Every structure is written in structure tokens, then in C-alpha cells.
Coordinates of N, CA and C in Angstrom, one line a residue:
M187 N 7.0 -13.5 -13.9 CA 6.4 -12.7 -12.9 C 5.2 -13.5 -12.3
A188 N 4.8 -13.2 -11.1 CA 3.7 -13.9 -10.4 C 2.8 -12.9 -9.7
K189 N 1.6 -13.1 -9.8 CA 0.6 -12.2 -9.1 C 0.6 -12.7 -7.6
L190 N 0.7 -11.8 -6.7 CA 0.8 -12.0 -5.3 C -0.5 -11.9 -4.6
Q191 N -0.7 -12.5 -3.5 CA -2.0 -12.4 -2.7 C -1.9 -11.1 -1.9
I192 N -2.9 -10.3 -1.9 CA -2.9 -9.0 -1.1 C -3.7 -9.3 0.2
L193 N -3.0 -9.0 1.3 CA -3.7 -9.2 2.6 C -4.8 -8.2 2.7
E194 N -5.9 -8.6 3.4 CA -7.0 -7.7 3.6 C -7.3 -7.4 5.1
F195 N -7.6 -6.2 5.4 CA -8.1 -5.8 6.7 C -9.2 -6.6 7.1
P196 N -9.3 -7.2 8.3 CA -8.5 -6.9 9.5 C -7.3 -7.8 9.7
D197 N -6.7 -8.4 8.7 CA -5.6 -9.3 8.9 C -4.5 -8.7 9.7
E198 N -4.1 -9.3 10.8 CA -3.1 -8.7 11.7 C -1.7 -8.5 11.1
R199 N -1.4 -9.3 10.1 CA -0.1 -9.2 9.4 C 0.1 -7.8 8.8
L200 N -1.0 -7.1 8.5 CA -0.9 -5.7 8.0 C -0.4 -4.8 9.1
R201 N -0.4 -5.2 10.3 CA 0.1 -4.3 11.4 C 1.6 -4.5 11.7
T202 N 2.2 -5.4 10.9 CA 3.7 -5.6 11.1 C 4.5 -4.5 10.6
K203 N 5.4 -4.0 11.4 CA 6.3 -2.9 11.0 C 7.4 -3.5 10.1
A204 N 7.6 -3.0 9.0 CA 8.6 -3.5 8.0 C 10.0 -3.2 8.4
A205 N 10.9 -4.1 8.1 CA 12.3 -4.0 8.4 C 13.1 -3.4 7.2
P206 N 14.2 -2.7 7.5 CA 14.9 -2.1 6.4 C 15.5 -3.2 5.5
I207 N 15.7 -2.8 4.2 CA 16.3 -3.8 3.3 C 17.8 -3.5 3.3
E208 N 18.5 -4.6 3.4 CA 20.0 -4.5 3.5 C 20.6 -4.7 2.2
V209 N 20.1 -5.5 1.3 CA 20.7 -5.9 0.0 C 19.7 -5.8 -1.1
V210 N 20.1 -5.0 -2.2 CA 19.3 -5.0 -3.4 C 19.9 -6.0 -4.4
D211 N 19.1 -7.1 -4.6 CA 19.6 -8.1 -5.5 C 18.5 -8.6 -6.4
D212 N 18.8 -9.6 -7.2 CA 17.9 -10.1 -8.2 C 16.6 -10.6 -7.6
A213 N 16.7 -11.2 -6.4 CA 15.5 -11.7 -5.7 C 14.6 -10.5 -5.3
L214 N 15.1 -9.4 -4.9 CA 14.4 -8.2 -4.6 C 13.7 -7.6 -5.8
R215 N 14.5 -7.5 -6.9 CA 14.0 -7.0 -8.2 C 12.8 -7.9 -8.7
S216 N 12.9 -9.2 -8.5 CA 11.9 -10.1 -8.9 C 10.6 -9.8 -8.1
L217 N 10.8 -9.6 -6.7 CA 9.6 -9.2 -5.9 C 9.0 -7.9 -6.4
I218 N 9.9 -6.9 -6.7 CA 9.4 -5.6 -7.3 C 8.5 -5.9 -8.5
D219 N 9.0 -6.7 -9.4 CA 8.2 -7.0 -10.7 C 6.9 -7.6 -10.3
D220 N 6.9 -8.6 -9.4 CA 5.7 -9.2 -9.0 C 4.7 -8.2 -8.3
M221 N 5.3 -7.3 -7.5 CA 4.4 -6.3 -6.9 C 3.8 -5.4 -7.9
F222 N 4.5 -5.0 -9.0 CA 3.9 -4.1 -10.0 C 2.8 -4.9 -10.7
E223 N 3.1 -6.2 -11.1 CA 2.1 -7.0 -11.7 C 0.8 -7.1 -10.9
T224 N 1.0 -7.3 -9.6 CA -0.1 -7.4 -8.7 C -0.9 -6.1 -8.6
M225 N -0.2 -5.0 -8.4 CA -0.8 -3.7 -8.3 C -1.6 -3.4 -9.6
Y226 N -1.0 -3.5 -10.7 CA -1.7 -3.2 -12.0 C -2.9 -4.1 -12.2
D227 N -2.8 -5.3 -11.8 CA -3.9 -6.3 -12.0 C -5.1 -6.0 -11.1
A228 N -4.8 -5.4 -9.9 CA -5.8 -5.2 -8.9 C -7.1 -4.4 -9.3
P229 N -7.1 -3.3 -9.9 CA -6.0 -2.4 -10.2 C -5.8 -1.4 -9.1
G230 N -4.6 -0.9 -8.9 CA -4.2 0.1 -7.9 C -3.2 1.0 -8.4
I231 N -2.8 2.0 -7.6 CA -1.8 2.9 -8.0 C -0.6 2.8 -7.0
G232 N -0.7 2.0 -6.0 CA 0.4 1.9 -5.1 C 0.3 0.6 -4.3
L233 N 1.4 0.0 -3.9 CA 1.4 -1.3 -3.1 C 2.7 -1.3 -2.3
A234 N 2.5 -1.6 -1.0 CA 3.6 -1.7 -0.1 C 3.9 -3.2 0.1
A235 N 5.1 -3.6 0.3 CA 5.5 -5.0 0.5 C 4.7 -5.6 1.6
T236 N 4.4 -4.9 2.7 CA 3.6 -5.4 3.8 C 2.3 -5.9 3.3
Q237 N 1.7 -5.3 2.3 CA 0.4 -5.8 1.8 C 0.4 -7.1 1.2
V238 N 1.6 -7.6 0.8 CA 1.8 -8.9 0.2 C 2.5 -9.8 1.1
N239 N 2.5 -9.5 2.4 CA 3.1 -10.3 3.5 C 4.6 -10.4 3.4
V240 N 5.2 -9.4 2.9 CA 6.7 -9.3 2.9 C 7.0 -8.0 3.7
H241 N 7.5 -8.3 4.9 CA 7.7 -7.2 5.9 C 9.0 -6.5 5.8
R242 N 9.2 -5.9 4.6 CA 10.5 -5.2 4.3 C 10.1 -3.8 3.8
R243 N 11.0 -2.8 3.9 CA 10.6 -1.4 3.6 C 10.8 -1.2 2.1
L244 N 9.7 -1.5 1.4 CA 9.6 -1.4 -0.1 C 8.2 -1.1 -0.5
L245 N 8.1 -0.1 -1.5 CA 6.8 0.2 -2.0 C 7.0 0.5 -3.5
V246 N 5.9 0.2 -4.3 CA 5.9 0.5 -5.7 C 4.6 1.4 -5.9
A247 N 4.7 2.3 -6.9 CA 3.6 3.2 -7.2 C 3.7 3.5 -8.7
D248 N 2.5 3.9 -9.2 CA 2.4 4.4 -10.6 C 1.0 5.1 -10.6
V249 N 1.0 6.4 -10.6 CA -0.2 7.2 -10.6 C -0.6 7.7 -12.0
S250 N 0.2 7.3 -13.0 CA -0.1 7.7 -14.4 C -1.3 6.9 -14.9
E251 N -2.0 7.5 -15.9 CA -3.1 6.9 -16.5 C -2.7 5.7 -17.3
D252 N -1.6 5.7 -17.9 CA -1.1 4.7 -18.9 C 0.0 3.8 -18.3
R253 N 0.2 3.8 -17.0 CA 1.2 2.9 -16.4 C 2.6 3.2 -16.9
S254 N 2.9 4.4 -17.2 CA 4.2 4.8 -17.8 C 5.1 5.4 -16.8
E255 N 4.8 5.5 -15.5 CA 5.6 6.2 -14.5 C 5.8 5.3 -13.3
P256 N 6.3 4.1 -13.5 CA 6.5 3.2 -12.3 C 7.6 3.8 -11.4
L257 N 7.3 3.7 -10.1 CA 8.2 4.3 -9.1 C 8.5 3.2 -8.1
V258 N 9.8 2.9 -7.8 CA 10.2 2.0 -6.7 C 10.9 2.8 -5.7
L259 N 10.5 2.6 -4.4 CA 11.2 3.2 -3.3 C 11.5 2.1 -2.3
I260 N 12.8 1.9 -2.1 CA 13.4 1.0 -1.1 C 13.9 1.8 0.1
N261 N 13.5 1.4 1.3 CA 13.8 2.2 2.5 C 13.5 3.6 2.4
P262 N 12.2 4.0 2.0 CA 11.8 5.4 1.8 C 11.8 6.1 3.2
E263 N 12.2 7.4 3.1 CA 12.1 8.3 4.2 C 11.6 9.6 3.7
I264 N 10.6 10.2 4.4 CA 10.2 11.6 4.1 C 11.1 12.5 4.7
V265 N 11.8 13.4 3.9 CA 12.7 14.3 4.5 C 12.2 15.8 4.5
E266 N 11.1 16.0 3.8 CA 10.5 17.3 3.8 C 9.0 17.1 3.6
R267 N 8.2 18.0 4.2 CA 6.7 17.9 4.0 C 6.2 19.4 4.1
D268 N 5.3 19.7 3.2 CA 4.7 21.0 3.2 C 3.2 20.9 2.9
G269 N 2.4 21.9 3.5 CA 1.0 22.0 3.1 C 0.2 20.9 3.7
V270 N -1.1 21.0 3.4 CA -2.1 20.0 3.8 C -3.1 19.8 2.7
Q271 N -3.5 18.6 2.5 CA -4.5 18.3 1.5 C -5.3 17.1 2.0
T272 N -6.6 17.1 1.7 CA -7.5 16.1 2.1 C -8.0 15.4 0.8
C273 N -7.8 14.1 0.8 CA -8.1 13.3 -0.4 C -8.9 12.1 0.0
S274 N -9.9 11.7 -0.9 CA -10.6 10.4 -0.7 C -9.7 9.3 -1.0
E275 N -9.4 8.4 -0.1 CA -8.5 7.3 -0.3 C -9.2 6.0 -0.3
G276 N -8.7 5.1 -1.1 CA -9.1 3.7 -1.0 C -7.8 2.9 -0.8
C277 N -7.9 1.6 -0.7 CA -6.8 0.7 -0.5 C -7.1 -0.7 -0.9
L278 N -6.1 -1.3 -1.6 CA -6.2 -2.7 -2.0 C -6.4 -3.6 -0.9
S279 N -6.0 -3.3 0.3 CA -6.1 -4.1 1.5 C -7.4 -3.9 2.2
V280 N -8.2 -2.8 1.8 CA -9.5 -2.5 2.4 C -10.5 -2.3 1.2
P281 N -10.8 -3.4 0.5 CA -11.6 -3.2 -0.7 C -12.9 -2.7 -0.5
T282 N -13.4 -1.9 -1.4 CA -14.7 -1.2 -1.5 C -14.9 -0.1 -0.5
I283 N -13.9 0.3 0.2 CA -14.1 1.3 1.2 C -13.2 2.5 0.8
T284 N -13.8 3.7 1.0 CA -13.0 4.9 0.8 C -13.3 5.9 1.9
A285 N -12.4 6.8 2.2 CA -12.5 7.7 3.3 C -11.6 8.9 3.0
D286 N -12.0 10.1 3.5 CA -11.2 11.3 3.4 C -10.1 11.2 4.5
V287 N -8.8 11.4 4.0 CA -7.6 11.4 4.9 C -6.9 12.7 4.6
T288 N -6.4 13.3 5.6 CA -5.6 14.6 5.5 C -4.1 14.2 5.6
R289 N -3.4 14.7 4.6 CA -1.9 14.4 4.5 C -1.2 15.6 4.0
A290 N 0.1 15.6 4.0 CA 0.9 16.7 3.5 C 0.6 16.8 2.0
E291 N 0.6 18.0 1.5 CA 0.4 18.3 0.1 C 1.6 18.1 -0.8
R292 N 2.8 18.3 -0.2 CA 4.0 18.2 -1.0 C 5.0 17.5 0.0
I293 N 5.7 16.5 -0.6 CA 6.7 15.8 0.2 C 8.0 15.6 -0.7
V294 N 9.1 15.4 0.0 CA 10.3 15.0 -0.6 C 10.7 13.7 0.1
V295 N 11.0 12.7 -0.7 CA 11.3 11.3 -0.2 C 12.7 10.9 -0.7
T296 N 13.5 10.3 0.2 CA 14.7 9.7 -0.2 C 14.6 8.2 0.0
G297 N 15.5 7.5 -0.7 CA 15.5 6.0 -0.6 C 16.4 5.5 -1.7
L298 N 16.2 4.2 -2.1 CA 16.9 3.6 -3.1 C 16.0 3.2 -4.2
D299 N 16.5 3.1 -5.5 CA 15.7 2.6 -6.6 C 15.9 1.1 -6.7
R300 N 15.3 0.5 -7.8 CA 15.4 -0.9 -8.0 C 16.8 -1.4 -8.2
N301 N 17.7 -0.6 -8.5 CA 19.1 -1.0 -8.7 C 20.0 -0.7 -7.4
G302 N 19.4 -0.2 -6.4 CA 20.1 0.1 -5.2 C 20.8 1.5 -5.2
E303 N 20.4 2.3 -6.2 CA 21.0 3.7 -6.3 C 20.1 4.6 -5.5
S304 N 20.8 5.7 -4.9 CA 20.1 6.7 -4.2 C 19.1 7.4 -5.1
I305 N 17.9 7.7 -4.5 CA 16.9 8.4 -5.3 C 16.3 9.5 -4.4
R306 N 15.9 10.6 -5.0 CA 15.2 11.6 -4.3 C 14.0 12.0 -5.1
V307 N 12.8 11.9 -4.5 CA 11.6 12.1 -5.2 C 10.8 13.3 -4.6
E308 N 10.5 14.3 -5.4 CA 9.7 15.4 -5.0 C 8.3 15.1 -5.5
A309 N 7.3 15.1 -4.6 CA 6.0 14.7 -5.0 C 4.9 15.6 -4.5
D310 N 3.9 15.9 -5.2 CA 2.7 16.6 -4.7 C 1.5 15.9 -5.3
G311 N 0.3 16.4 -4.9 CA -0.9 15.9 -5.3 C -1.1 14.4 -5.1
L312 N -1.6 13.7 -6.1 CA -1.9 12.3 -5.9 C -0.7 11.4 -5.6
L313 N 0.4 11.7 -6.2 CA 1.7 11.0 -5.9 C 2.1 11.1 -4.5
A314 N 2.0 12.3 -4.0 CA 2.3 12.6 -2.5 C 1.4 11.8 -1.6
V315 N 0.1 11.8 -1.9 CA -0.9 11.0 -1.1 C -0.5 9.5 -1.2
C316 N -0.3 9.0 -2.4 CA 0.0 7.6 -2.6 C 1.3 7.2 -1.8
I317 N 2.3 7.9 -1.9 CA 3.6 7.6 -1.2 C 3.3 7.6 0.3
Q318 N 2.7 8.6 0.8 CA 2.4 8.6 2.3 C 1.5 7.5 2.7
H319 N 0.5 7.1 1.9 CA -0.4 6.0 2.2 C 0.5 4.7 2.2
E320 N 1.3 4.5 1.2 CA 2.1 3.2 1.2 C 3.2 3.2 2.3
M321 N 3.7 4.4 2.7 CA 4.7 4.4 3.8 C 4.0 4.1 5.1
D322 N 2.7 4.5 5.2 CA 2.0 4.1 6.4 C 1.9 2.6 6.6
H323 N 1.7 1.9 5.5 CA 1.7 0.4 5.5 C 3.0 -0.1 6.1
L324 N 4.1 0.5 5.7 CA 5.4 0.0 6.2 C 5.6 0.2 7.7
Q325 N 4.7 1.0 8.2 CA 4.7 1.2 9.7 C 3.6 0.4 10.4
G326 N 2.9 -0.4 9.6 CA 1.8 -1.2 10.2 C 0.5 -0.4 10.4
K327 N 0.4 0.7 9.6 CA -0.8 1.6 9.7 C -1.6 1.6 8.4
L328 N -2.9 1.6 8.6 CA -3.8 1.6 7.5 C -4.6 2.9 7.4
F329 N -5.1 3.3 6.3 CA -5.9 4.5 6.2 C -7.1 4.5 7.1
V330 N -7.7 3.3 7.4 CA -8.8 3.3 8.3 C -8.5 3.7 9.7
D331 N -7.2 3.7 10.0 CA -6.7 4.2 11.4 C -7.0 5.7 11.5
Y332 N -7.2 6.4 10.4 CA -7.5 7.8 10.5 C -9.0 8.0 10.8
L333 N -9.8 6.9 10.7 CA -11.3 7.0 11.0 C -11.5 7.0 12.5
S334 N -12.7 7.3 12.8 CA -13.2 7.2 14.2 C -13.3 5.7 14.6
P335 N -13.1 5.3 15.8 CA -13.3 3.9 16.2 C -14.6 3.3 15.7
L336 N -15.7 4.0 15.8 CA -17.0 3.5 15.3 C -16.9 3.2 13.8
K337 N -16.4 4.2 13.0 CA -16.4 3.9 11.6 C -15.4 2.8 11.3
R338 N -14.3 2.7 12.0 CA -13.4 1.6 11.7 C -14.0 0.3 12.1
Q339 N -14.8 0.2 13.1 CA -15.5 -1.1 13.5 C -16.5 -1.4 12.4
M340 N -17.2 -0.4 11.9 CA -18.2 -0.7 10.8 C -17.5 -1.2 9.5
V341 N -16.3 -0.7 9.2 CA -15.5 -1.2 8.1 C -15.1 -2.6 8.3
R342 N -14.7 -2.9 9.5 CA -14.2 -4.3 9.9 C -15.4 -5.3 9.7
K343 N -16.6 -4.9 10.2 CA -17.7 -5.8 10.1 C -18.1 -6.0 8.6
K344 N -18.1 -4.9 7.9 CA -18.5 -5.0 6.5 C -17.5 -6.0 5.7
L345 N -16.2 -5.8 6.0 CA -15.3 -6.7 5.3 C -15.3 -8.1 5.7
E346 N -15.5 -8.3 7.0 CA -15.7 -9.7 7.5 C -16.9 -10.4 6.9
K347 N -18.0 -9.6 6.8 CA -19.2 -10.2 6.1 C -18.9 -10.5 4.7
R348 N -18.2 -9.6 4.0 CA -17.8 -9.9 2.6 C -17.0 -11.1 2.4
A349 N -16.0 -11.3 3.3 CA -15.1 -12.4 3.3 C -15.9 -13.7 3.5
R350 N -16.8 -13.7 4.5 CA -17.6 -14.8 4.8 C -18.5 -15.2 3.6
L351 N -19.1 -14.3 3.0 CA -20.0 -14.5 1.8 C -19.1 -15.1 0.6
E352 N -17.9 -14.6 0.5 CA -17.0 -15.1 -0.6 C -16.6 -16.6 -0.3
R353 N -16.4 -16.9 1.0 CA -16.0 -18.3 1.3 C -17.2 -19.2 1.1
E354 N -18.4 -18.8 1.5 CA -19.6 -19.6 1.3 C -19.9 -19.8 -0.2
H355 N -19.7 -18.8 -1.0 CA -19.9 -18.9 -2.4 C -18.9 -19.9 -3.0
A356 N -17.7 -19.8 -2.6 CA -16.6 -20.7 -3.1 C -17.0 -22.2 -2.7
E357 N -17.5 -22.4 -1.5 CA -17.9 -23.7 -1.1 C -19.0 -24.3 -1.9
V358 N -20.0 -23.4 -2.3 CA -21.1 -23.9 -3.1 C -20.6 -24.3 -4.5
R359 N -19.6 -23.6 -5.1 CA -19.1 -23.9 -6.4 C -18.2 -25.2 -6.4
A360 N -17.6 -25.5 -5.2 CA -16.7 -26.6 -5.1 C -17.4 -28.0 -5.2

């Protein structure tokens, strides 16, 4: 397994719409394993392939405290949604930033599992938020898109400054 690089906002590659996955094979399962390793190491509770610069319809998630409930969704589609909930969200691609986002409280998602078998997931609470958040990534959408243009610009400037300081710090160490 290998830890993957997570793209960070405002990287334009995060805006790429993911293509459907045609074949579930060992190469895809290897990517899935690498995505879980990357997500757990970050640490996070969800990761879309788009975030690691693979523009295919794949996401992984695990909202359990002990990493015991890994979920793989290939070509996920929300087929039912009910209710409304507002949750403070963060994102591995938008480090150090959180914001309230309103999403469906309960969803039903269909897709394929890591073996290419059909799967149907009924989710509510945090898992529902996580799946909807990761599915947004597959459409080229980030949670900061739910913010006002002014707040989104402030986030962009903060993260650009953070990246610049990290580069400068790396140059000093080199």
C-alpha cells in the first residue's frame, strides 16, 4: 500500500468531474487500499478519488471510532433522500477550515462494492453527510462552494498563504 498525495483547494484538478468506472479489477482494489491508508493517515473519515487526482467515480469512508466500518462505493448514486441536517464540515482538501453545510439527513445510495457487487447503503447522520460530501467531490464540487463568495475568497487566501509558508519553510530546511 502507498500513501497518496491529497490535492488541496484551490487546485483546479479538484474541479474535474469524475468518470464512471467500467471495470472493477485488482488495480482498482489496490487504489482503494491506498485511498483507505491515505484517509486513515490524514486522518479523515472520507476520501473521493478526485482528491488524490484520480478522476473516477470512487469514494471510501469510515465514520467509526475504531476504523472498523470501511465503506467502498464505486459509481455511487443517491436514489433516495429525506430530511435536512446542518453539520460543521471539514475536508482533507481544505485543511484547517470548517463550515456549516446543509444536506439531506437520510440517504439511500446504490453502487458497487470493492468486488464489483451491487450494494445499497442506507445512511443517516454523519455517514449520510460524509457520503454526500464525497459525492460532491466526484462532481467537482467542494464544501466551500456552499459558502458565500466572500468567505470562499477568504478561505482561498488563507490556504494560499499556508502553502507559501510551507514552501518557504521547506526551502530553509533544504
